[in-house]
Short mmCIF file of C-alpha atoms in Angstrom, two decimals:
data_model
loop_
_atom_site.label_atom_id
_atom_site.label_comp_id
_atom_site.label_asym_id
_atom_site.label_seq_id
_atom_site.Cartn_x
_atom_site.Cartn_y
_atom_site.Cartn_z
CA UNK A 905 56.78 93.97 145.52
CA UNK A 906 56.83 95.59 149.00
CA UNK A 907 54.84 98.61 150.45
CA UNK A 908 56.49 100.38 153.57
CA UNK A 909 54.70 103.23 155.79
CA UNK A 910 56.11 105.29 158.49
CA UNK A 911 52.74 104.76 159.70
CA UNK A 912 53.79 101.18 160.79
CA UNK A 913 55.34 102.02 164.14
CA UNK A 914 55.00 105.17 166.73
CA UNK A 915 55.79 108.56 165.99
CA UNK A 916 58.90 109.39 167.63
CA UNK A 917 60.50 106.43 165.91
CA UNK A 918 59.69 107.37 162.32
CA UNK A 919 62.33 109.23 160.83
CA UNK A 920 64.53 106.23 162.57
CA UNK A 921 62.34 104.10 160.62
CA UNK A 922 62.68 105.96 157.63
CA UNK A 923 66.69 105.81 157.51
CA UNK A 924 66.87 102.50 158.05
CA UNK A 925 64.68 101.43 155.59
CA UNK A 926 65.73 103.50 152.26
CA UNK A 927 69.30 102.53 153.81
CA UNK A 928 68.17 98.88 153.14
CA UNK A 929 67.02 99.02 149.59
CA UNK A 930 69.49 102.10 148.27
CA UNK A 931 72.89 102.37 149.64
CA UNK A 932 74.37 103.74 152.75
CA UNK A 933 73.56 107.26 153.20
CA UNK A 934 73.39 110.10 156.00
CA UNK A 935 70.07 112.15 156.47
CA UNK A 936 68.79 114.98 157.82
CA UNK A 937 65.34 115.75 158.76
CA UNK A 938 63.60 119.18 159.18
CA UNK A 939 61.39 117.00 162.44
CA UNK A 940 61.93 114.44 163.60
CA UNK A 941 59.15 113.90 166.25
CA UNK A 942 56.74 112.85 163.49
CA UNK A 943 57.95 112.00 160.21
CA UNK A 944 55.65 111.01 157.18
CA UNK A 945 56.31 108.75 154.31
CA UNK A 946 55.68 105.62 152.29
CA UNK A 947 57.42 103.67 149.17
CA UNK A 948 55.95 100.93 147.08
CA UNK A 949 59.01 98.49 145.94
CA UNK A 950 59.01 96.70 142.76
CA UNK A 951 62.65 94.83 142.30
CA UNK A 952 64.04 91.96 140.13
CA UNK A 953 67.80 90.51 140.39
CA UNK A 954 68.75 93.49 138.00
CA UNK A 955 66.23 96.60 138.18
CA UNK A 956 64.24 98.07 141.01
CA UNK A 957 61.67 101.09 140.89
CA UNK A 958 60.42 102.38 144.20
CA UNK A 959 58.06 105.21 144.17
CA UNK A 960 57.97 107.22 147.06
CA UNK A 961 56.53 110.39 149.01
CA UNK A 962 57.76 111.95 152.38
CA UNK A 963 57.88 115.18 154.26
CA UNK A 964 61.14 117.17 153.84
CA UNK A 965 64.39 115.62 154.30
CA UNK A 966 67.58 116.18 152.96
CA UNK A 967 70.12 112.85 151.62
CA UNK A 968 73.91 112.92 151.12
CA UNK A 969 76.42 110.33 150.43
CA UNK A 970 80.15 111.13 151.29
CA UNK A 971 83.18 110.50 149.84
CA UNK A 972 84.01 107.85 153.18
CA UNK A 973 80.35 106.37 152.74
CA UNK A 974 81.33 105.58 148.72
CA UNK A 975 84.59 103.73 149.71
CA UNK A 976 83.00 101.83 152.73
CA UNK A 977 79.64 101.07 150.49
CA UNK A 978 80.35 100.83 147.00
CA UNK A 979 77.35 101.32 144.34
CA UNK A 980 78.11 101.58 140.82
CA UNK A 981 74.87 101.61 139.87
CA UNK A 982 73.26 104.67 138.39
CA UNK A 983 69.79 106.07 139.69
CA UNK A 984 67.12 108.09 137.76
CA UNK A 985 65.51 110.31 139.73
CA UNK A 986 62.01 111.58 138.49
CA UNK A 987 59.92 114.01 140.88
CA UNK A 988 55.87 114.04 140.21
CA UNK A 989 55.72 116.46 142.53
CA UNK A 990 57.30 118.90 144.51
CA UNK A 991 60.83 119.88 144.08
CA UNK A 992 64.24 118.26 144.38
CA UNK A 993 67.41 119.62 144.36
CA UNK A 994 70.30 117.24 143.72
CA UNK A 995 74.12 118.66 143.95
CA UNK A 996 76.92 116.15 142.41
CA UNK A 997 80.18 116.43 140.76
CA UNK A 998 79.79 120.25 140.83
CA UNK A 999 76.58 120.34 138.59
CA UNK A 1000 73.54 120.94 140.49
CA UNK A 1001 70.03 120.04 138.89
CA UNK A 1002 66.72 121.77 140.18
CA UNK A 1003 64.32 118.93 139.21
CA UNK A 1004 60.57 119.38 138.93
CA UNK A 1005 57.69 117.46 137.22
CA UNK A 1006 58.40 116.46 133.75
CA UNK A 1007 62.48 116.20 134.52
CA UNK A 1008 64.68 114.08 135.62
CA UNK A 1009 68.34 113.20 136.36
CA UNK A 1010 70.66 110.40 136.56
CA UNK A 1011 72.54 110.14 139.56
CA UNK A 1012 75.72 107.89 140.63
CA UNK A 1013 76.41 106.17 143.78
CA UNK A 1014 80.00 105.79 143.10
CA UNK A 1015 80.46 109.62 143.91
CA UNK A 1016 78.96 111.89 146.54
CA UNK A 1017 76.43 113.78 146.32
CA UNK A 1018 73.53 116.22 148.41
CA UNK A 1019 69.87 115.59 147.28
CA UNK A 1020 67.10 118.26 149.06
CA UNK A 1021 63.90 117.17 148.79
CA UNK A 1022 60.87 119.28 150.03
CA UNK A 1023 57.78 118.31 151.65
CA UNK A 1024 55.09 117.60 148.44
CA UNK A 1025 57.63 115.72 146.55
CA UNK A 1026 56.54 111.78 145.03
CA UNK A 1027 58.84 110.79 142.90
CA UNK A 1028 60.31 107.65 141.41
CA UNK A 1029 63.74 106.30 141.41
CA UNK A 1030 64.87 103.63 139.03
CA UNK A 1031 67.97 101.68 139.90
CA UNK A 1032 69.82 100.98 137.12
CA UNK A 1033 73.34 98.42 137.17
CA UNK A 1034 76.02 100.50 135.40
CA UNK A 1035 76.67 98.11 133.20
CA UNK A 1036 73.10 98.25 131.47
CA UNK A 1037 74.38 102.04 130.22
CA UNK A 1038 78.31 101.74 130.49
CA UNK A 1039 77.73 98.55 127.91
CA UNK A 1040 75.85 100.09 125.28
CA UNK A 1041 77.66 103.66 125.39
CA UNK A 1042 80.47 101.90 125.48
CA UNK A 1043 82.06 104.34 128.01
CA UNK A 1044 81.04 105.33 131.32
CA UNK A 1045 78.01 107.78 130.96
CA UNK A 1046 78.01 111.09 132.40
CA UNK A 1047 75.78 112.68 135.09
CA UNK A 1048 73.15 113.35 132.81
CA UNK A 1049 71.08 116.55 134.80
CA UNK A 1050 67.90 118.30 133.56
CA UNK A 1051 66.88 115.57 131.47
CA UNK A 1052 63.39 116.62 129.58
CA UNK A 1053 61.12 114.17 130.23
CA UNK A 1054 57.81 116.38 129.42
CA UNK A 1055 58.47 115.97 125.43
CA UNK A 1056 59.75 113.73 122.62
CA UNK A 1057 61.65 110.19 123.88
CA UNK A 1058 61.85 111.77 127.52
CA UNK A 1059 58.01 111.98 127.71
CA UNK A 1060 57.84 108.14 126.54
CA UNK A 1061 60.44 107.22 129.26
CA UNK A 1062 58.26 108.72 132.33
CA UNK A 1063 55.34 107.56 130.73
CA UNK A 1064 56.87 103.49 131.03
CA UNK A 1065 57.93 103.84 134.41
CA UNK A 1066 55.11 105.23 135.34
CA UNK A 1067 53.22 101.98 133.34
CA UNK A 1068 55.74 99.68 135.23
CA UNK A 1069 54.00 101.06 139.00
CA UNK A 1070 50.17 100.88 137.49
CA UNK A 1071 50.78 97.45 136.28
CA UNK A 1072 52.87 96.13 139.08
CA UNK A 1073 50.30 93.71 139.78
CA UNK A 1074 49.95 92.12 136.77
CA UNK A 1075 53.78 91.96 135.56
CA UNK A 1076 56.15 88.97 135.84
CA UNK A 1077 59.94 89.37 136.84
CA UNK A 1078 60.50 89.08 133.05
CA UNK A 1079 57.73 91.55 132.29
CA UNK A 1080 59.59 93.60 134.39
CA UNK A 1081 63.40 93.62 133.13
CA UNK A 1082 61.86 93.54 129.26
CA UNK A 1083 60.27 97.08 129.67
CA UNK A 1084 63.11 98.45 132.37
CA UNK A 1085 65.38 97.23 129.36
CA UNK A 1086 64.02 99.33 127.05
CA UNK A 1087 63.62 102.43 129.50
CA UNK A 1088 67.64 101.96 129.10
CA UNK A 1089 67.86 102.14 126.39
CA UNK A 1090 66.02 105.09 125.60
CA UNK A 1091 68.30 107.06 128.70
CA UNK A 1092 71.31 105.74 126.46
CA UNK A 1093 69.52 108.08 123.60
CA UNK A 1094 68.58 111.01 126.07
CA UNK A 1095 72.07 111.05 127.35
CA UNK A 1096 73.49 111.39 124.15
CA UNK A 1097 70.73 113.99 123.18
CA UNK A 1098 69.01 111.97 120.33
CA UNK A 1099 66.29 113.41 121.06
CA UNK A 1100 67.04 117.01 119.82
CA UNK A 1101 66.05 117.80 116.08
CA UNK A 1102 69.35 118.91 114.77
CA UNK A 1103 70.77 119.02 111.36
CA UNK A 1104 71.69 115.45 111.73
CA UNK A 1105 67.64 114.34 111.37
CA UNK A 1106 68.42 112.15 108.64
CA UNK A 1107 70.72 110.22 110.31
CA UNK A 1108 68.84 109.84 113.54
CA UNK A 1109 65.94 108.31 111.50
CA UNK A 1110 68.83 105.67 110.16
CA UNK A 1111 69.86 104.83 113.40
CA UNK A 1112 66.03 104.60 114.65
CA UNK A 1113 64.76 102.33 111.99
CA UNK A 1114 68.48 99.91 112.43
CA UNK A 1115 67.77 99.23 115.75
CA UNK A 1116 64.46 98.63 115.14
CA UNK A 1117 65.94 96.01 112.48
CA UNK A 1118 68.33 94.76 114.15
CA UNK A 1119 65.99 93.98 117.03
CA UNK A 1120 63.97 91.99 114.74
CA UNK A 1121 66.66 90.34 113.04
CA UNK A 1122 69.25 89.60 115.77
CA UNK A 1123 68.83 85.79 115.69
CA UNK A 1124 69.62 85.70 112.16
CA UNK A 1125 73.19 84.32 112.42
CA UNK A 1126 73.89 86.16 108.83
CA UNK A 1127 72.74 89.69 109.73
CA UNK A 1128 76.34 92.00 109.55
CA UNK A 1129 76.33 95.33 108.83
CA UNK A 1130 76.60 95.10 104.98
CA UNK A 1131 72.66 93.17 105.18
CA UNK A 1132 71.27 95.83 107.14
CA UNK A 1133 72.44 97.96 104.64
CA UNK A 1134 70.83 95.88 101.88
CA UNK A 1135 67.69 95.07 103.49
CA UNK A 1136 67.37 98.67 104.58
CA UNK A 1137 68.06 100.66 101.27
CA UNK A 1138 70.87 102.76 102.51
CA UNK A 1139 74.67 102.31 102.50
CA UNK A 1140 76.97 101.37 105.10
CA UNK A 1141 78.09 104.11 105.28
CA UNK A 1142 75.23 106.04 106.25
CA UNK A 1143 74.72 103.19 109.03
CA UNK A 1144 77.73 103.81 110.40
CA UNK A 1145 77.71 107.00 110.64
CA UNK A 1146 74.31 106.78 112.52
CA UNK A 1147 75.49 104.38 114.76
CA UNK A 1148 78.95 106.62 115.18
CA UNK A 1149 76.68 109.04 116.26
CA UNK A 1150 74.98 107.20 119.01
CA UNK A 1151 78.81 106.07 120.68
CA UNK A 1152 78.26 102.25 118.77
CA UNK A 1153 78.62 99.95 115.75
CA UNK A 1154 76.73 97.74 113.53
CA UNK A 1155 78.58 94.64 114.78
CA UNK A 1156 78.53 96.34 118.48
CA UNK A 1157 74.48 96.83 118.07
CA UNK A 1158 73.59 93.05 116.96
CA UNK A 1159 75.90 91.31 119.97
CA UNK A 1160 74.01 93.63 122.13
CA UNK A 1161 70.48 92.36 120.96
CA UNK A 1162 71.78 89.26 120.60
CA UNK A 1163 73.08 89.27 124.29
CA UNK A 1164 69.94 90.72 125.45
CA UNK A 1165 67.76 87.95 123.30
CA UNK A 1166 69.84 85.34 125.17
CA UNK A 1167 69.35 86.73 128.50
CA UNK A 1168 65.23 87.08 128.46
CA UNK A 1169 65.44 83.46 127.41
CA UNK A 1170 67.64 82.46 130.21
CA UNK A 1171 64.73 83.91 132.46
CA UNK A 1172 61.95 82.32 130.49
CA UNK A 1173 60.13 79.82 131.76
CA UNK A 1174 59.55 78.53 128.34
CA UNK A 1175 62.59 78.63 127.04
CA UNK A 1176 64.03 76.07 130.38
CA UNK A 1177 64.48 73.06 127.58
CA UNK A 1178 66.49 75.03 125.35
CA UNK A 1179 70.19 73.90 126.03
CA UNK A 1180 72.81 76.96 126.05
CA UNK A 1181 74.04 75.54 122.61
CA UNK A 1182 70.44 75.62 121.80
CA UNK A 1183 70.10 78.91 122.92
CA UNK A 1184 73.26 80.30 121.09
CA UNK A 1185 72.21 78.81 117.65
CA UNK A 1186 68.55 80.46 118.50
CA UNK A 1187 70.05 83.57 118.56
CA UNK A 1188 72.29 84.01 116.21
CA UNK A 1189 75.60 83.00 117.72
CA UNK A 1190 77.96 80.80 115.93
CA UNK A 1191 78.76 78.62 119.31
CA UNK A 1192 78.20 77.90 122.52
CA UNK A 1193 81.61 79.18 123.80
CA UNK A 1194 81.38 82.41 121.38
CA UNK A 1195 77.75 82.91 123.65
CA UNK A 1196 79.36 82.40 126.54
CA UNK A 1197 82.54 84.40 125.94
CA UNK A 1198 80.38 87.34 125.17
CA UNK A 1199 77.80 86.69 127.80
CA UNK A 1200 80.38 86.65 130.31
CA UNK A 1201 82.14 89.78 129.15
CA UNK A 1202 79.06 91.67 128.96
CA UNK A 1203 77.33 90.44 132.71
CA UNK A 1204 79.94 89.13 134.33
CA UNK A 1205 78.16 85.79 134.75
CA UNK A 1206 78.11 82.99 132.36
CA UNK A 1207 75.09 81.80 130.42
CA UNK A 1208 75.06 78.94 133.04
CA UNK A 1209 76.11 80.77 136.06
CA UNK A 1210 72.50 82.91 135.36
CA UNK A 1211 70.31 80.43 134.62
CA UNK A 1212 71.02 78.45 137.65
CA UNK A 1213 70.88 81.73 139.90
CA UNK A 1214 74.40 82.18 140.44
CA UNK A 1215 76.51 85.23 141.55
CA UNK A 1216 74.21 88.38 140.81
CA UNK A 1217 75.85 89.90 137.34
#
């Protein structure tokens, strides 16, 4: 966790101070600054190997990342932007999204983009590695702008990031990734609009209580579709359709709880006896090299590689 301050060094160096250090912790980026003879702001950093949320507040400036600055600095990671105050503008792939308290967007690196902020805006932003939505979605997701966070799953989302900043002190680097993990995957479900009541209910309630399941179930090395299915009372059918729904499969679904299972006990202190075959019996795999195959694919690191601090996936 770091705290930063323009307050740190003189006045006529601030805004100086202020490019260089969001251009240290985001990606490279050109600003422009209504002053610059005394500019004002401050982030608090929280960051693990995979997430990081900075909150931040600062008079009016104005961000922009060309097409030149996205070939010389790649970033494939997506970031959601969530104002608490004030107003941001945010102009990207020819959408623009007018973002105020209680919404949010998701923005790209790997494109340009123009992001106005004026001078009462705190906000978060959440860094999130592509993979952690392209995986699930099983696609690449879509600028998602306007998101509703003020109701429903969106409300629940703000509500954990802002939980993630008020318990900063008291939350390990595991802590951390569990809940960011789940802020995923509720995006996954905004993105895809899950959260609208539609004529679908019933089969948004499937899909709700078979990820619950599965989530509770994944080391079982027999759960498969057809068990759900049993366990839960409804066909196969209906799960698949559900899961259809949300861009994923039954078999799709468990590998990516089982995957996920695997990874939180890679980072567990706990867990540091367990050998990887240990760890792929534990949850649910039928081998070590069926773990590891599917590890890889999914972080682009191998069980191993992560435990032992390689290569950042």
């Amino acid at each position: 966790m770091e705290t930063r301050t323009t307050a740190e060094v003189d006045p006529h160096e601030r805004a100086d101070f202020w490019s260089e250090h969001v251009g240290s912790h985001q990606s490279r980026m050109g600003y422009r600054y209504a002053r610059t003879d005394d500019f004002r702001g401050a982030t608090v950093r929280q960051r693990t190997e995979r997430y990081q949320l900075v909150k931040f507040w600062s008079d009016e400036v104005a961000y922009s990342r060309t097409a030149r600055q996205v070939r010389q600095d790649p970033d494939e990671d997506y970031r959601l932007l969530l104002p608490l105050s004030g107003e941001i503008v945010l102009r990207q792939d020819g959408q623009e999204a007018r973002l105020t308290p209680g919404t949010g967007t998701l923005v790209s690196f790997a494109a340009p983009f123009e992001c106005l902020q004026d001078a009462s805006t705190h906000a978060f932003v959440l860094t999130i590695p592509a993979r952690e939505m392209d995986g699930p979605l099983n696609r690449k997701s879509p600028l998602a702008t306007g998101l509703d966070l003020s109701r429903g799953l969106g409300r629940v989302v703000s509500s954990m990031i802002g939980d993630l900043h008020a318990e900063r002190d008291h939350l390990t680097d595991a802590h951390f990734n569990a809940v960011s993990d789940r802020v995923v995957e509720l995006l996954c479900m905004l993105t895809l609009g899950d959260d609208r009541p539609d004529g679908a209910g019933q089969l948004t309630d499937v899909e709700t209580m078979v990820r619950r399941y599965v989530r509770e179930h994944a080391a079982d090395p027999g759960l498969t579709g057809t068990s759900m299915a049993h366990a839960l009372g409804w066909s196969l059918r209906q799960i698949q359709l559900a899961l259809q729904r949300a861009g994923t499969t039954p078999r799709d679904l468990i590998r990516e709880e089982r995957l996920r299972l695997v990874r939180e006990r890679l980072q567990c202190g706990d867990c540091e006896h367990l050998t990887i075959t240990d760890l792929a019996f534990a949850s649910g795999f039928s081998s070590a090299s069926a773990l590891s195959t599917a590890f890889r694919q999914r972080y682009g690191v191998s069980p191993r590689e992560m435990r032992s601090g390689g290569r950042r996936p």
